[in-house]
Amino acid sequence: ATPPGLSSAPSPASQPVLGSARGMSLVSPYQVQGKWQHSSGGDIEVTVDSTGKSVVILHPTVGKQTMDVSKFCQGEGLDYYGFKGKLEGNKITWNNGVAWTKIS
């Protein structure tokens, strides 16, 4: 017999996705993958690693960073080391006034 409490808890993956009913969609790392132009100059390259669990961000001033998808993609927005980003079409607007515009 299975000890009580081990198998009865639902896994987080089985929880309904909140927010989809409002027409908002959760940001996928694949939507952010590609080359972006930084509003103050330079290009940023975002790639999703082969596992799909990490994003690799090549930033002109910060350098190369690898982040968990779960940390970078925060529901309907993005989180890059505490900076909050909003993806709208081919542009990400950050709460520090910076914008990334998609090139490819």
Backbone as CSV, one residue per row, in Angstrom:
resi,resn,N_x,N_y,N_z,CA_x,CA_y,CA_z,C_x,C_y,C_z
1,ALA,0.843,-1.203,0.000,0.000,0.000,0.000,0.879,1.253,0.000
2,THR,0.384,2.293,-0.624,1.127,3.555,-0.680,0.927,4.310,0.629
3,PRO,2.000,4.811,1.222,1.838,5.613,2.454,0.911,6.795,2.187
4,PRO,0.054,7.131,3.138,-0.880,8.249,2.909,-0.138,9.560,2.666
5,GLY,-0.668,10.382,1.772,-0.104,11.712,1.552,0.898,11.773,0.413
6,LEU,1.393,10.629,-0.048,2.403,10.686,-1.107,1.795,10.805,-2.497
7,SER,0.792,10.007,-2.770,0.256,10.006,-4.133,-1.023,10.831,-4.265
8,SER,-1.576,11.285,-3.150,-2.873,11.956,-3.233,-2.764,13.427,-3.646
9,ALA,-1.595,14.054,-3.464,-1.474,15.479,-3.802,-1.406,15.646,-5.316
10,PRO,-2.219,16.552,-5.864,-2.153,16.761,-7.318,-0.838,17.438,-7.699
11,SER,-0.293,17.101,-8.846,0.948,17.740,-9.269,0.629,19.134,-9.793
12,PRO,1.578,20.077,-9.666,1.316,21.452,-10.134,0.950,21.497,-11.616
13,ALA,1.455,20.551,-12.403,1.190,20.566,-13.847,-0.284,20.314,-14.154
14,SER,-0.983,19.671,-13.220,-2.385,19.355,-13.504,-3.323,20.499,-13.128
15,GLN,-2.779,21.557,-12.538,-3.621,22.695,-12.160,-4.071,23.438,-13.422
16,PRO,-5.282,23.974,-13.422,-5.730,24.730,-14.604,-4.868,25.978,-14.785
17,VAL,-4.654,26.376,-16.011,-3.863,27.573,-16.284,-4.765,28.790,-16.099
18,LEU,-4.417,29.628,-15.151,-5.209,30.826,-14.902,-4.803,31.901,-15.897
19,GLY,-5.708,32.741,-16.270,-5.376,33.849,-17.147,-5.782,33.603,-18.581
20,SER,-5.912,32.338,-18.987,-6.239,32.071,-20.388,-7.653,32.524,-20.716
21,ALA,-8.519,32.533,-19.733,-9.902,32.929,-19.969,-10.013,34.425,-20.273
22,ARG,-9.026,35.204,-19.836,-9.073,36.649,-20.067,-8.495,37.019,-21.431
23,GLY,-8.077,36.011,-22.186,-7.509,36.295,-23.485,-6.024,36.611,-23.415
24,MET,-5.450,36.560,-22.228,-4.018,36.772,-22.081,-3.340,35.418,-22.197
25,SER,-2.171,35.388,-22.790,-1.503,34.110,-22.897,-0.199,34.143,-22.124
26,LEU,0.212,32.987,-21.671,1.467,32.888,-20.971,2.591,32.984,-21.989
27,VAL,3.657,33.678,-21.605,4.777,33.861,-22.522,5.572,32.562,-22.617
28,SER,5.824,32.140,-23.834,6.645,30.957,-24.074,8.062,31.419,-24.403
29,PRO,9.068,30.671,-23.954,10.448,31.080,-24.280,10.691,31.122,-25.786
30,TYR,9.911,30.318,-26.536,10.097,30.284,-27.990,9.597,31.562,-28.660
31,GLN,8.722,32.310,-27.968,8.268,33.596,-28.505,9.363,34.649,-28.377
32,VAL,10.286,34.432,-27.449,11.324,35.416,-27.155,12.628,35.038,-27.865
33,GLN,12.666,33.800,-28.372,13.876,33.315,-29.037,14.149,34.129,-30.300
34,GLY,15.423,34.465,-30.527,15.789,35.204,-31.736,16.711,36.361,-31.404
35,LYS,16.864,37.255,-32.392,17.727,38.426,-32.222,16.882,39.662,-31.966
36,TRP,17.337,40.453,-31.012,16.623,41.666,-30.614,17.586,42.848,-30.648
37,GLN,17.063,44.025,-30.963,17.877,45.234,-30.931,17.568,45.994,-29.653
38,HIS,18.619,46.288,-28.891,18.484,47.018,-27.628,18.274,48.492,-27.941
39,SER,17.352,49.144,-27.227,17.019,50.542,-27.532,18.196,51.490,-27.330
40,SER,19.179,51.098,-26.504,20.331,51.991,-26.350,21.556,51.467,-27.093
41,GLY,21.309,50.580,-28.062,22.403,50.111,-28.909,22.822,48.689,-28.601
42,GLY,23.200,47.973,-29.636,23.637,46.590,-29.460,22.509,45.610,-29.710
43,ASP,22.904,44.371,-29.943,21.930,43.312,-30.192,21.935,42.312,-29.048
44,ILE,20.784,41.723,-28.816,20.625,40.673,-27.810,20.195,39.430,-28.552
45,GLU,20.789,38.308,-28.201,20.362,37.057,-28.812,19.823,36.152,-27.718
46,VAL,18.606,35.641,-27.938,17.969,34.745,-26.985,17.792,33.388,-27.649
47,THR,18.306,32.338,-26.996,18.102,30.988,-27.510,17.581,30.110,-26.384
48,VAL,16.784,29.116,-26.759,16.284,28.135,-25.797,17.181,26.917,-25.942
49,ASP,17.691,26.391,-24.815,18.593,25.244,-24.932,17.827,23.989,-25.344
50,SER,18.574,22.918,-25.624,17.958,21.712,-26.200,16.951,21.047,-25.270
51,THR,17.059,21.273,-23.964,16.105,20.674,-23.027,14.798,21.457,-22.985
52,GLY,14.836,22.721,-23.425,13.654,23.568,-23.347,13.433,24.133,-21.953
53,LYS,14.374,23.866,-21.042,14.205,24.313,-19.650,15.011,25.561,-19.313
54,SER,15.934,25.933,-20.202,16.769,27.111,-19.950,16.785,28.014,-21.167
55,VAL,16.937,29.320,-20.905,17.169,30.268,-21.987,18.587,30.796,-21.837
56,VAL,19.259,30.977,-22.969,20.595,31.550,-22.975,20.467,32.926,-23.610
57,ILE,20.858,33.960,-22.851,20.707,35.337,-23.313,22.092,35.938,-23.486
58,LEU,22.381,36.348,-24.716,23.648,37.000,-25.024,23.364,38.490,-25.099
59,HIS,23.827,39.241,-24.091,23.486,40.647,-23.924,24.740,41.490,-24.147
60,PRO,24.634,42.632,-24.860,25.836,43.413,-25.197,26.624,43.919,-23.991
61,THR,25.942,44.235,-22.886,26.681,44.753,-21.729,26.822,43.729,-20.606
62,VAL,25.852,42.843,-20.454,25.872,41.883,-19.348,26.649,40.616,-19.713
63,GLY,26.729,40.318,-21.026,27.398,39.095,-21.459,26.407,37.954,-21.577
64,LYS,26.945,36.730,-21.509,26.121,35.538,-21.704,25.567,35.061,-20.368
65,GLN,24.268,34.870,-20.308,23.616,34.402,-19.088,22.695,33.244,-19.429
66,THR,22.680,32.247,-18.569,21.736,31.147,-18.723,20.753,31.226,-17.565
67,MET,19.485,31.208,-17.890,18.434,31.320,-16.873,17.423,30.203,-17.047
68,ASP,16.827,29.786,-15.950,15.701,28.856,-16.009,14.547,29.534,-16.732
69,VAL,13.888,28.791,-17.615,12.703,29.317,-18.297,11.673,29.778,-17.261
70,SER,11.538,29.003,-16.167,10.534,29.337,-15.146,10.833,30.664,-14.451
71,LYS,12.113,31.071,-14.422,12.463,32.364,-13.821,12.296,33.495,-14.827
72,PHE,12.660,33.225,-16.093,12.615,34.256,-17.132,11.183,34.524,-17.585
73,CYS,10.416,33.469,-17.798,9.023,33.604,-18.232,8.126,33.566,-17.004
74,GLN,7.621,34.727,-16.618,6.801,34.852,-15.415,5.346,35.055,-15.818
75,GLY,4.665,33.964,-16.131,3.258,34.093,-16.499,3.091,34.860,-17.794
76,GLU,2.494,36.037,-17.715,2.239,36.837,-18.910,3.379,37.794,-19.211
77,GLY,4.393,37.829,-18.339,5.505,38.758,-18.541,6.848,38.063,-18.461
78,LEU,7.894,38.873,-18.481,9.254,38.363,-18.421,9.967,38.973,-17.226
79,ASP,10.926,38.242,-16.696,11.709,38.736,-15.578,13.180,38.471,-15.878
80,TYR,13.932,39.550,-16.096,15.366,39.447,-16.393,16.119,40.080,-15.236
81,TYR,16.507,39.261,-14.269,17.221,39.716,-13.073,16.510,40.868,-12.377
82,GLY,15.204,40.694,-12.193,14.433,41.694,-11.447,13.780,42.746,-12.321
83,PHE,14.234,42.879,-13.563,13.576,43.813,-14.483,12.365,43.115,-15.089
84,LYS,11.246,43.798,-15.099,10.009,43.204,-15.602,9.789,43.634,-17.044
85,GLY,9.513,42.655,-17.887,9.312,42.936,-19.300,7.942,42.499,-19.771
86,LYS,7.454,43.201,-20.781,6.141,42.884,-21.356,6.331,42.703,-22.855
87,LEU,5.952,41.519,-23.346,6.090,41.208,-24.763,4.820,41.615,-25.492
88,GLU,4.966,42.524,-26.459,3.835,42.954,-27.270,4.271,42.940,-28.731
89,GLY,3.769,41.952,-29.468,4.154,41.831,-30.872,5.635,41.519,-30.990
90,ASN,6.381,42.416,-31.660,7.810,42.167,-31.857,8.659,43.057,-30.962
91,LYS,8.096,43.447,-29.813,8.820,44.350,-28.917,8.644,43.917,-27.459
92,ILE,9.728,44.005,-26.708,9.655,43.790,-25.257,9.969,45.121,-24.599
93,THR,9.064,45.589,-23.775,9.268,46.833,-23.049,9.570,46.485,-21.595
94,TRP,10.678,47.018,-21.085,11.124,46.721,-19.716,10.808,47.877,-18.792
95,ASN,10.678,47.569,-17.496,10.287,48.612,-16.534,11.430,49.569,-16.181
96,ASN,12.596,49.424,-16.816,13.675,50.394,-16.614,13.783,51.339,-17.810
97,GLY,12.752,51.289,-18.683,12.721,52.214,-19.815,13.373,51.675,-21.085
98,VAL,13.952,50.494,-20.998,14.605,49.883,-22.149,13.586,49.115,-22.984
99,ALA,13.782,49.086,-24.289,12.953,48.253,-25.157,13.853,47.391,-26.035
100,TRP,13.441,46.155,-26.238,14.106,45.261,-27.178,13.162,45.093,-28.369
101,THR,13.647,45.301,-29.579,12.834,45.136,-30.778,13.377,43.965,-31.586
102,LYS,12.497,43.092,-32.004,12.895,41.865,-32.697,13.457,42.169,-34.088
103,ILE,14.607,41.571,-34.390,15.227,41.743,-35.705,15.006,40.477,-36.538
104,SER,15.191,39.321,-35.913,15.027,38.066,-36.652,14.525,36.969,-35.740
